[in-house]
mmCIF file of C-alpha atoms in Angstrom:
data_model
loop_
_atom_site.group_PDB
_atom_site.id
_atom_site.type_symbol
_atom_site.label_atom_id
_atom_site.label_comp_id
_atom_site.label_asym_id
_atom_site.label_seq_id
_atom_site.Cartn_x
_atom_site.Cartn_y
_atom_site.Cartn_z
ATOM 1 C CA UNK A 3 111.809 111.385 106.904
ATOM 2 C CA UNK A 4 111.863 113.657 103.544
ATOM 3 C CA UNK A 5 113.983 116.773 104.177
ATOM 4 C CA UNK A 6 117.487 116.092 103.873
ATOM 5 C CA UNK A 7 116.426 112.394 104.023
ATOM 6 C CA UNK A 8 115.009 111.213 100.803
ATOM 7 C CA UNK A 9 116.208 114.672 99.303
ATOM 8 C CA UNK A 10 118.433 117.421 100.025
ATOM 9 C CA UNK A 11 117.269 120.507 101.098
ATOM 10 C CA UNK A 12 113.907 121.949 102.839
ATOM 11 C CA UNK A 13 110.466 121.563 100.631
ATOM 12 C CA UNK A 14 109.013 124.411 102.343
ATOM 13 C CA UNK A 15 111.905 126.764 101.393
ATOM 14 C CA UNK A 16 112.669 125.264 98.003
ATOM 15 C CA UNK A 17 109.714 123.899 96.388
ATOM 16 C CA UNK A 18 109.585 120.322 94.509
ATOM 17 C CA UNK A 19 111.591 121.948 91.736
ATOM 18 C CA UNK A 20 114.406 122.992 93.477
ATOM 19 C CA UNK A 21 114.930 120.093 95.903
ATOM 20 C CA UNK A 22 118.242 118.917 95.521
ATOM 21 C CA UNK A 23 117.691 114.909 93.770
ATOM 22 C CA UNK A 24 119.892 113.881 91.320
ATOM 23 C CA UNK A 25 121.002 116.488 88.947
ATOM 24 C CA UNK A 26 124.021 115.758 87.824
ATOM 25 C CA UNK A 27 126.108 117.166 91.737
ATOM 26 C CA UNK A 28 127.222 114.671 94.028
ATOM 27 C CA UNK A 29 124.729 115.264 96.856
ATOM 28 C CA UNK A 30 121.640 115.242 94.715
ATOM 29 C CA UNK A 31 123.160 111.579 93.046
ATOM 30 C CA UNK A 32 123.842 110.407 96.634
ATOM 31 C CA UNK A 33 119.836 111.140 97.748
ATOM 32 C CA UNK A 34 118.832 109.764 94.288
ATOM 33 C CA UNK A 35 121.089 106.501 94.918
ATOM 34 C CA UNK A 36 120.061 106.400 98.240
ATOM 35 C CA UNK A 37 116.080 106.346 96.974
ATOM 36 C CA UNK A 38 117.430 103.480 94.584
ATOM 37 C CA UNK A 39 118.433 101.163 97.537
ATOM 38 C CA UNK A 40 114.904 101.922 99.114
ATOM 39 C CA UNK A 41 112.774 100.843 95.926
ATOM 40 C CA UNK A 42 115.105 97.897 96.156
ATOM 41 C CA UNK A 43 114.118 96.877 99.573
ATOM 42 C CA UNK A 44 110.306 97.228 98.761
ATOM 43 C CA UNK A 45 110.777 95.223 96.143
ATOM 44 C CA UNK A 46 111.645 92.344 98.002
ATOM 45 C CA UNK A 47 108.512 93.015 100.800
ATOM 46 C CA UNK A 48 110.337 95.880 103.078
ATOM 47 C CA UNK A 49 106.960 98.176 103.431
ATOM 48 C CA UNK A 50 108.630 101.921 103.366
ATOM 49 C CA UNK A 51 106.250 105.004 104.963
ATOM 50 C CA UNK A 52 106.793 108.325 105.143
ATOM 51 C CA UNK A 53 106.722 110.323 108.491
ATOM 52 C CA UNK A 54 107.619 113.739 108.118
ATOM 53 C CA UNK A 55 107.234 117.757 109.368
ATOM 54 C CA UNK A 56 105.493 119.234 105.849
ATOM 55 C CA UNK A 57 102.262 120.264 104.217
ATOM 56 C CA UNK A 58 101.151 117.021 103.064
ATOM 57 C CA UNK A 59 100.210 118.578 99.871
ATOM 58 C CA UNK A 60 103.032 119.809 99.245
ATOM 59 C CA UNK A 61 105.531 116.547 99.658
ATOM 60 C CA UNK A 62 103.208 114.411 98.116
ATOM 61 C CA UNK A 63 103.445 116.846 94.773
ATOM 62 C CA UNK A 64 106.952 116.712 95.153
ATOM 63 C CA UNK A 65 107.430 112.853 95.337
ATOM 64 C CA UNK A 66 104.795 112.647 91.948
ATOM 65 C CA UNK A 67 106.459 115.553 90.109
ATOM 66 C CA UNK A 68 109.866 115.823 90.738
ATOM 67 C CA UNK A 69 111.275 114.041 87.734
ATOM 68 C CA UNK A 70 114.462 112.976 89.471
ATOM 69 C CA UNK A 71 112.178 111.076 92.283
ATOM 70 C CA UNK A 72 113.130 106.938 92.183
ATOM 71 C CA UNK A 73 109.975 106.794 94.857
ATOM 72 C CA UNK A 74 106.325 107.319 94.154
ATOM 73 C CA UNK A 75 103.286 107.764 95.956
ATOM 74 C CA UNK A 76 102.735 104.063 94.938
ATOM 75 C CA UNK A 77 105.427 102.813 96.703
ATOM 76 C CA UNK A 78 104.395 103.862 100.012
ATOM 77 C CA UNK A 79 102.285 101.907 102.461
ATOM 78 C CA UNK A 80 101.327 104.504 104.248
ATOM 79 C CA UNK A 81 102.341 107.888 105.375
ATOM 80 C CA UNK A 82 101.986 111.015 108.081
ATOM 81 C CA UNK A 83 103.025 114.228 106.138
ATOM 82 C CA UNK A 84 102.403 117.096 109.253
ATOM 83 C CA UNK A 85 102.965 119.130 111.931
ATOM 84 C CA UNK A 86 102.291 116.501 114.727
ATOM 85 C CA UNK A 87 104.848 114.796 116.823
ATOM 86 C CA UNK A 88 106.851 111.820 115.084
ATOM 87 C CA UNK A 89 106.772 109.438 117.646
ATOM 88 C CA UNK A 90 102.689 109.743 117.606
ATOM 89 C CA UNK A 91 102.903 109.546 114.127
ATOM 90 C CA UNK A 92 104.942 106.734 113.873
ATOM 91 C CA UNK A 93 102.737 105.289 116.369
ATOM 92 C CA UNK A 94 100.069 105.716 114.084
ATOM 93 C CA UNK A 95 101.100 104.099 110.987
ATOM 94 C CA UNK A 96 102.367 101.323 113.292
ATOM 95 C CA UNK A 97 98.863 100.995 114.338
ATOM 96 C CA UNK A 98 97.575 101.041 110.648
ATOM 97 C CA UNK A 99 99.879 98.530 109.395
ATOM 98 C CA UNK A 100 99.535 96.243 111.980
ATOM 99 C CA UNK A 101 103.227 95.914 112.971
ATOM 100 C CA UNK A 102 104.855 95.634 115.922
ATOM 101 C CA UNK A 103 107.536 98.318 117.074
ATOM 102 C CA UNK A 104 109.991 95.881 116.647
ATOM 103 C CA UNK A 105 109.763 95.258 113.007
ATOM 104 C CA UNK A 106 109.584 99.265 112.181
ATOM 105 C CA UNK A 107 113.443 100.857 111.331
ATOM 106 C CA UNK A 108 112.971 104.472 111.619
ATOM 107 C CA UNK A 109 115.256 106.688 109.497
ATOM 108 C CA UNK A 110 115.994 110.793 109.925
ATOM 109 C CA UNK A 111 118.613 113.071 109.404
ATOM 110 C CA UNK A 112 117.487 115.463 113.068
ATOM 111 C CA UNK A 113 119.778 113.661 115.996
ATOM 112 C CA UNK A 114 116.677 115.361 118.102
ATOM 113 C CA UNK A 115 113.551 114.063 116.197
ATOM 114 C CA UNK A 116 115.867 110.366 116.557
ATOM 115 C CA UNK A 117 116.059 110.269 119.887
ATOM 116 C CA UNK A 118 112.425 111.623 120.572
ATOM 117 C CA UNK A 119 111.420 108.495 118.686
ATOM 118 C CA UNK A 120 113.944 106.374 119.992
ATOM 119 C CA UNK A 121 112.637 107.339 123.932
ATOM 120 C CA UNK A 122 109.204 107.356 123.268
ATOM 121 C CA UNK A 123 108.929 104.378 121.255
ATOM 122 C CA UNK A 124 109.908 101.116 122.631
ATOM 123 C CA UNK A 125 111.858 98.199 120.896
ATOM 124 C CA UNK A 126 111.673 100.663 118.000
ATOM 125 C CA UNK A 127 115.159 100.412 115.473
ATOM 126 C CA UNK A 128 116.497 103.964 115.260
ATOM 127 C CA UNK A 129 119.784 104.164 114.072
ATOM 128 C CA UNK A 130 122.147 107.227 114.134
ATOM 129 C CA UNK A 131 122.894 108.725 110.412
ATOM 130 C CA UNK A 132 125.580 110.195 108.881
ATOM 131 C CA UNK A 133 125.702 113.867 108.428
ATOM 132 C CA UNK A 134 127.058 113.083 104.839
ATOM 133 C CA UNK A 135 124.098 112.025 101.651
ATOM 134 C CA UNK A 136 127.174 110.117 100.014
ATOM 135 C CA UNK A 137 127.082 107.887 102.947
ATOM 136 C CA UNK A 138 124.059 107.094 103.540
ATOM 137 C CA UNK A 139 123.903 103.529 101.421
ATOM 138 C CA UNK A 140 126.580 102.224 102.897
ATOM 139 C CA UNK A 141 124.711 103.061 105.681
ATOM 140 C CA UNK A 142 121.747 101.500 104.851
ATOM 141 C CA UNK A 143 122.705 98.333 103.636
ATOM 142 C CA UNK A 144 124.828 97.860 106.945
ATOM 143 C CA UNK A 145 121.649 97.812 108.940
ATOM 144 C CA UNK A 146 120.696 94.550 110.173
ATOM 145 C CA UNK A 147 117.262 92.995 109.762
ATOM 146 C CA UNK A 148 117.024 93.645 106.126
ATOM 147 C CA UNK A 149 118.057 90.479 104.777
ATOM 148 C CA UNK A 150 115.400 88.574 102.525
ATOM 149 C CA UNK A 151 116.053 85.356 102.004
ATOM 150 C CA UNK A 152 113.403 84.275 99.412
ATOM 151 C CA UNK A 153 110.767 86.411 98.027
ATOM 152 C CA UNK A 154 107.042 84.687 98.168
ATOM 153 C CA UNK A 155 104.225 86.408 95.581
ATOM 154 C CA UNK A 156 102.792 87.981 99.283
ATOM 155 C CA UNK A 157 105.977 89.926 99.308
ATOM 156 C CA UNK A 158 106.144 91.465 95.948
ATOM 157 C CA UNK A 159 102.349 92.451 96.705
ATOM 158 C CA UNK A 160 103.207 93.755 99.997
ATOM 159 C CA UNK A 161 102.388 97.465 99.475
ATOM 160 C CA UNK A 162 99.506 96.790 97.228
ATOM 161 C CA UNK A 163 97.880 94.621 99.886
ATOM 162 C CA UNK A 164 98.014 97.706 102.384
ATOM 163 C CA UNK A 165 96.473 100.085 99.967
ATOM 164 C CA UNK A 166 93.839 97.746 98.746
ATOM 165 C CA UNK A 167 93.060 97.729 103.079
ATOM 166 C CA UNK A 168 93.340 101.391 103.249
ATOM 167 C CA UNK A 169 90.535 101.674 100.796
ATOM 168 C CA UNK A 170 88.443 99.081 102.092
ATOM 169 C CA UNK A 171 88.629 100.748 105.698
ATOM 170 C CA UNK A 172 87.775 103.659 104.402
ATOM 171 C CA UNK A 173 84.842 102.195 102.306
ATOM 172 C CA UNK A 174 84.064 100.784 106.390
ATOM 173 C CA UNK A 175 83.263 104.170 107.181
ATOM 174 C CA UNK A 176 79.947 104.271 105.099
ATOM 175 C CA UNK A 177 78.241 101.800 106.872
ATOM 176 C CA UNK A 178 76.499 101.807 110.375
ATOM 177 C CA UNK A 179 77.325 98.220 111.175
ATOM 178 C CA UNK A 180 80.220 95.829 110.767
ATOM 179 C CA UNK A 181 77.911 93.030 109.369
ATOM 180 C CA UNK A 182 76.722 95.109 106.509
ATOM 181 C CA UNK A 183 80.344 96.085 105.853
ATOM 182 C CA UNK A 184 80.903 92.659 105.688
ATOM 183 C CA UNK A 185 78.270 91.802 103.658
ATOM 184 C CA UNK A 186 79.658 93.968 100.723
ATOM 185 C CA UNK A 187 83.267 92.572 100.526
ATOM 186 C CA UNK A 188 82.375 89.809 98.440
ATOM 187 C CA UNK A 189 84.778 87.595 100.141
ATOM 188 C CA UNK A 190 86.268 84.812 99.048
ATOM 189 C CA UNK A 191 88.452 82.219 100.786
ATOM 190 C CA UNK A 192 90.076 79.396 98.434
ATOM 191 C CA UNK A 193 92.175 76.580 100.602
ATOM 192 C CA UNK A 194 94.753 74.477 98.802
ATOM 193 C CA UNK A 195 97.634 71.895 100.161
ATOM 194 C CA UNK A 196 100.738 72.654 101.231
ATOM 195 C CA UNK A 197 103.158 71.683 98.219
ATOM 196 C CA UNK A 198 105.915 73.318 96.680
ATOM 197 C CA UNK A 199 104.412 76.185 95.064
ATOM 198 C CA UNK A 200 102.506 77.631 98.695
ATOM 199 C CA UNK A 201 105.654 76.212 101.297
ATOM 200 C CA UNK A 202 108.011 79.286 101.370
ATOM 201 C CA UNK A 203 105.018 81.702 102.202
ATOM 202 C CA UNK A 204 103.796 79.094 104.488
ATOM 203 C CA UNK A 205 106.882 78.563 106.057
ATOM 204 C CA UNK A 206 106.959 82.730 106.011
ATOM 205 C CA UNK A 207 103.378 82.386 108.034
ATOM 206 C CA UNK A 208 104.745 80.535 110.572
ATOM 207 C CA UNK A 209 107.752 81.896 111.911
ATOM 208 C CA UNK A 210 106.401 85.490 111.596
ATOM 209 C CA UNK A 211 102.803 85.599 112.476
ATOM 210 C CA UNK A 212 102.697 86.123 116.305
ATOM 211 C CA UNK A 213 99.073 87.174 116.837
ATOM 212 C CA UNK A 214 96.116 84.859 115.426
ATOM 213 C CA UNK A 215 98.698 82.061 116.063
ATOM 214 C CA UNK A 216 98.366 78.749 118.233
ATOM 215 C CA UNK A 217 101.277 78.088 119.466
ATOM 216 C CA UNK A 218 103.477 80.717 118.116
ATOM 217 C CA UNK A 219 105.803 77.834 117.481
ATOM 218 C CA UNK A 220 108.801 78.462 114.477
ATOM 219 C CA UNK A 221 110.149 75.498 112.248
ATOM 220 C CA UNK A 222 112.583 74.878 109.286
ATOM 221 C CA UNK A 223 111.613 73.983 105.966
ATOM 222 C CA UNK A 224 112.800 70.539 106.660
ATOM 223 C CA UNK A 225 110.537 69.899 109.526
ATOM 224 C CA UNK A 226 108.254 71.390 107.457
ATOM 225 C CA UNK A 227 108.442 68.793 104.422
ATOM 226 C CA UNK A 228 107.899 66.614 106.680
ATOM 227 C CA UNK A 229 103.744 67.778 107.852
ATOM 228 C CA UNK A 230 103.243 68.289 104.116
ATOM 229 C CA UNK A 231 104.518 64.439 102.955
ATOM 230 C CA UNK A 232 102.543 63.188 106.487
ATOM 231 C CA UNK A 233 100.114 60.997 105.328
ATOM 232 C CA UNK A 234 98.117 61.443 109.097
ATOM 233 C CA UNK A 235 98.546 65.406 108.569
ATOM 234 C CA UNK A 236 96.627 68.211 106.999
ATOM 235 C CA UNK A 237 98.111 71.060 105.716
ATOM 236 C CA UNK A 238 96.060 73.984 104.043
ATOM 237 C CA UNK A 239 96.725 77.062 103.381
ATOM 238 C CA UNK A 240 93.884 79.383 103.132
ATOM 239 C CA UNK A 241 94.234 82.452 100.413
ATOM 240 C CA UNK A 242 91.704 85.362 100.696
ATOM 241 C CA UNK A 243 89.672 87.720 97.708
ATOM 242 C CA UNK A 244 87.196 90.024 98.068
ATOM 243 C CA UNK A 245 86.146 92.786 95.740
ATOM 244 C CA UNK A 246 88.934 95.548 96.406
ATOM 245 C CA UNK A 247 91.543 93.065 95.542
ATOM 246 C CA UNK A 248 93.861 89.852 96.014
ATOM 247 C CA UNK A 249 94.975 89.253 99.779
ATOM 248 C CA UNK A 250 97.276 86.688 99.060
ATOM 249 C CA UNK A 251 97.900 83.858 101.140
ATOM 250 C CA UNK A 252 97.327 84.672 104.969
ATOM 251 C CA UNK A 253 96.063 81.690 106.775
ATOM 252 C CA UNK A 254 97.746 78.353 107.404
ATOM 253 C CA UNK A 255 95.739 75.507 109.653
ATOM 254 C CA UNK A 256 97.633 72.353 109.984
ATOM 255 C CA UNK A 257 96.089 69.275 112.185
ATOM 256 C CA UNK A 258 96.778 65.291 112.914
ATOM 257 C CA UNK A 259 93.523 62.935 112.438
ATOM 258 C CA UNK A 260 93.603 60.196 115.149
ATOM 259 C CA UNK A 261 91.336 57.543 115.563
ATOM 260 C CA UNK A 262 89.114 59.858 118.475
ATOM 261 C CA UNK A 263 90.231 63.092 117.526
ATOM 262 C CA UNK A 264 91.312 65.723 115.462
ATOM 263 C CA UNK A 265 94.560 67.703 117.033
ATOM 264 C CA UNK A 266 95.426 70.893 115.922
ATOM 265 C CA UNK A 267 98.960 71.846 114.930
ATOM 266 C CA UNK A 268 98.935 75.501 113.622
ATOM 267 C CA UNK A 269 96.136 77.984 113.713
ATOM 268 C CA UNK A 270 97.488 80.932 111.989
ATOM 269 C CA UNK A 271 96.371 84.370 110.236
ATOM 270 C CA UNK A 272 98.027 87.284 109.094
ATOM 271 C CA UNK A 273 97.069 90.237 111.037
ATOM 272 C CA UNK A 274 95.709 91.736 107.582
ATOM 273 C CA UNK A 275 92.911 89.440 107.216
ATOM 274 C CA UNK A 276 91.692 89.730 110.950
ATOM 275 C CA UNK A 277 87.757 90.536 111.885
ATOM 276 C CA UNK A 278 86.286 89.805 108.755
ATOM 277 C CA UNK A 279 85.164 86.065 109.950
ATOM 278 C CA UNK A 280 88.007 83.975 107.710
ATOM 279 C CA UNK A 281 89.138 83.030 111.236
ATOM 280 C CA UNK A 282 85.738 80.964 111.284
ATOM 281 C CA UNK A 283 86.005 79.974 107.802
ATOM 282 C CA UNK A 284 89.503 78.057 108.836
ATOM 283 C CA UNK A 285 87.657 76.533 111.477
ATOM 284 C CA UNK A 286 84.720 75.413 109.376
ATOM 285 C CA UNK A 287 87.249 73.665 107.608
ATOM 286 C CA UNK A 288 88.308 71.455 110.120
ATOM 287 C CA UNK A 289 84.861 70.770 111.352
ATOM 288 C CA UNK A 290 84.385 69.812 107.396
ATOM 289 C CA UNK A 291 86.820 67.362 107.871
ATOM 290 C CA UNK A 292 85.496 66.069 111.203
ATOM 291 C CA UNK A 293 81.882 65.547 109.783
ATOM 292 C CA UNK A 294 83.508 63.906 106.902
ATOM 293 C CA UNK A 295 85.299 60.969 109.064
ATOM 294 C CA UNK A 296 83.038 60.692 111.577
ATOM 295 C CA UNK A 297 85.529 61.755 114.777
ATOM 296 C CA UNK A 298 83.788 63.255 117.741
ATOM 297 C CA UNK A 299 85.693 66.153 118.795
ATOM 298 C CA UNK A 300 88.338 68.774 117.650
ATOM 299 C CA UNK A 301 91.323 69.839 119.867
ATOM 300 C CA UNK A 302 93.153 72.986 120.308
ATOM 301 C CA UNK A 303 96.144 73.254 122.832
ATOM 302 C CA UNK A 304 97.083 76.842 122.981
ATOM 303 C CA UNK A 305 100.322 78.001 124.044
ATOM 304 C CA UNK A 306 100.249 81.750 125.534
ATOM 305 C CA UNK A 307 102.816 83.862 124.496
ATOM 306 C CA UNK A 308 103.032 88.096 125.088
ATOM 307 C CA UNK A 309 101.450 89.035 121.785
ATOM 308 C CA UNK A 310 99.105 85.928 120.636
ATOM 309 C CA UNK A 311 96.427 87.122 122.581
ATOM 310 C CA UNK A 312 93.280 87.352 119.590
ATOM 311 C CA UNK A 313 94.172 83.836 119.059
ATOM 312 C CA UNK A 314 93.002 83.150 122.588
ATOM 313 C CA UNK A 315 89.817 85.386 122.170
ATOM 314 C CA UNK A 316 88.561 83.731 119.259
ATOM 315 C CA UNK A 317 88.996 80.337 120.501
ATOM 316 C CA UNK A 318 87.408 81.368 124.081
ATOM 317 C CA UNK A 319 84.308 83.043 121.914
ATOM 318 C CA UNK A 320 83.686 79.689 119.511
ATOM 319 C CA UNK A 321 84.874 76.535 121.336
ATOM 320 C CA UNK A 322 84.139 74.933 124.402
ATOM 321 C CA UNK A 323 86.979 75.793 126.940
ATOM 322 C CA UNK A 324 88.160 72.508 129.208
ATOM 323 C CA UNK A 325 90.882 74.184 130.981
ATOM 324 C CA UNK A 326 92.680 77.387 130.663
ATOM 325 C CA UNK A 327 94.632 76.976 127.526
ATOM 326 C CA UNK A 328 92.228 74.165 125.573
ATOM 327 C CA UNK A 329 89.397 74.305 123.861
ATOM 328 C CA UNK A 330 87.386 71.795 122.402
ATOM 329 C CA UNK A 331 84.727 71.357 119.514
ATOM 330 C CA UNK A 332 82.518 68.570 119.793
ATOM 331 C CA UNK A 333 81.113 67.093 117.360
ATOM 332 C CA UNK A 334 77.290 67.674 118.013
ATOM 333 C CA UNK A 335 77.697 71.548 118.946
ATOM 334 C CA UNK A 336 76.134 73.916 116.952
ATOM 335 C CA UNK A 337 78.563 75.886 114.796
ATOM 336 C CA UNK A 338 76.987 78.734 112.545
ATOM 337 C CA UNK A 339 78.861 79.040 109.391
ATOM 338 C CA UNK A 340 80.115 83.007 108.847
ATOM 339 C CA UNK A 341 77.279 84.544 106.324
ATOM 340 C CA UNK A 342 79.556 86.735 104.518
ATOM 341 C CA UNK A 343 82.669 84.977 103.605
ATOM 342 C CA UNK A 344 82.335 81.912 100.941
ATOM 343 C CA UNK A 345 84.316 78.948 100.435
ATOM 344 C CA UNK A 346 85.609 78.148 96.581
#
């Protein structure tokens, strides 16, 4: 929220010049200290977005003008600045973002607009605030769930990442087809080893991802070490470019080669780099490696879980299915490679 939230006072009645940030009084500092804490957390990967009852116009000149402001426009992932219900708009930038509820902490000073979201959102993290500005970091940094561990180059990128998408779906919009969309990305996928440099953002891929994921499965660095130093395992992770930016690393795909087959571990990609055919690109991969040693088939054992169901899809639209949860590539099917998406 903005309004007595991320400032004191009401925009509409004040104006950015008069909102009470900083200043020099105790309230203003507490706001200002409060939007120090905040920059803090998206520093470390946190995505913050605004949802809030204003002209749009209006809050977004007072976030860029308002000297006092700690926060930006830049350090937003995304926003809803209007008149609309919260918990639709909420639902929205959930939807844009490509989170689940569960991940999303929603913050507001209005007990009612809480528990509207709260009721009408489920497995969101609402919590009740303190009446009093000066109290609201202590507040904040008793919240669980905020904790980061180690910070990968994907998480200092975070926000950047989700701009760089907001453009390119708007640049979508131009064109009549996805292919031709597609076409004009320019994109790039570049796979590498796992090794010390990649692990913690693999190791972040894995216990996070829950959609495009195989088996959903969630291991320590330790057992970790142990795939990359396997000398019967592959481990690659998969980073992604394309012309409106760096994607970062978003794809993992981890298998054993035995003497008749090739089993997959881990299928994984981020949710940000779904539709745009890298999922085939990953799978090329393997068949690469296949080809290469001269095994007849590929084998993927997928494990169901509530929320990996496009993992599921995209196996049942480009593999052979042998029962309900595996699929099979065999070595003399024909695989098209994805026309838009290269390899370097």
């Amino acid at each position: 929220d903005l309004d007595n939230t991320l400032w004191g006072g009401v925009l509409g009645d004040l104006g950015w010049k008069k909102i009470n940030i900083g200043g020099h009084n105790m309230e203003g500092e507490a706001f200002k200290d409060f939007q120090l804490n905040l920059k803090a957390f998206k520093n470390l990967g946190i995505q913050l977005a605004i949802c809030s009852k204003n002209e749009e116009k209006n809050a977004l000149e007072a976030i860029e003008k308002n000297p006092n402001m700690i926060l930006k426009k830049k350090d937003f992932a995304a926003w809803r600045i209007n008149w609309n219900d919260k918990a639709k708009n909420i639902s929205e930038i959930i939807s844009e973002l490509n989170l689940t509820n569960e991940s999303v902490l929603f913050i507001d000073d209005n007990v009612s607009e809480r528990d509207r979201v709260k009721t009408s959102i489920k497995g969101i993290t609402v919590p009740d605030w303190p009446e009093d500005p000066c109290r609201y970091v202590t507040k904040l940094q008793s919240l669980e769930g905020l904790d980061v561990q180690y910070l990968t180059y994907e998480d200092k990128n975070r926000t950047k990442f989700y701009q760089d998408e907001k453009v390119r779906n708007k640049n979508k919009e131009k064109f009549i087809t996805h292919d031709k969309w597609l076409s004009t990305l320019k994109t790039k996928v570049y796979f590498e080893k796992g090794n010390e440099k990649n692990k913690k953002r693999i190791l972040q891929l894995i216990n996070k991802t829950n959609q495009m994921n195989l088996k959903t499965r969630r291991i320590s660095e330790l057992v970790l070490d142990r795939l990359i130093n396997d000398k019967k395992s592959h481990l690659l992770s998969c980073k992604v470019k394309d012309k409106f930016g760096d994607m970062g690393l978003v794809g993992i795909v981890s298998f054993k080669v035995l003497p008749d087959k090739i089993e997959v571990i881990d299928f994984i990609l981020s949710c940000r780099a779904f539709g745009r055919s890298i999922e085939k690109v990953m799978l090329l991969k393997i068949i690469q490696v296949l080809k290469k040693k001269g095994i007849n088939k590929i084998v993927f054992q997928y494990l169901k879980t509530q929320k990996n169901k496009p993992c599921f899809e995209f196996l049942k639209n480009n593999l052979e299915k042998v029962k309900n949860n595996l699929f099979i590539y065999r070595k003399n099917t024909k695989f098209i490679p994805p026309k838009f998406v290269k390899i370097s």
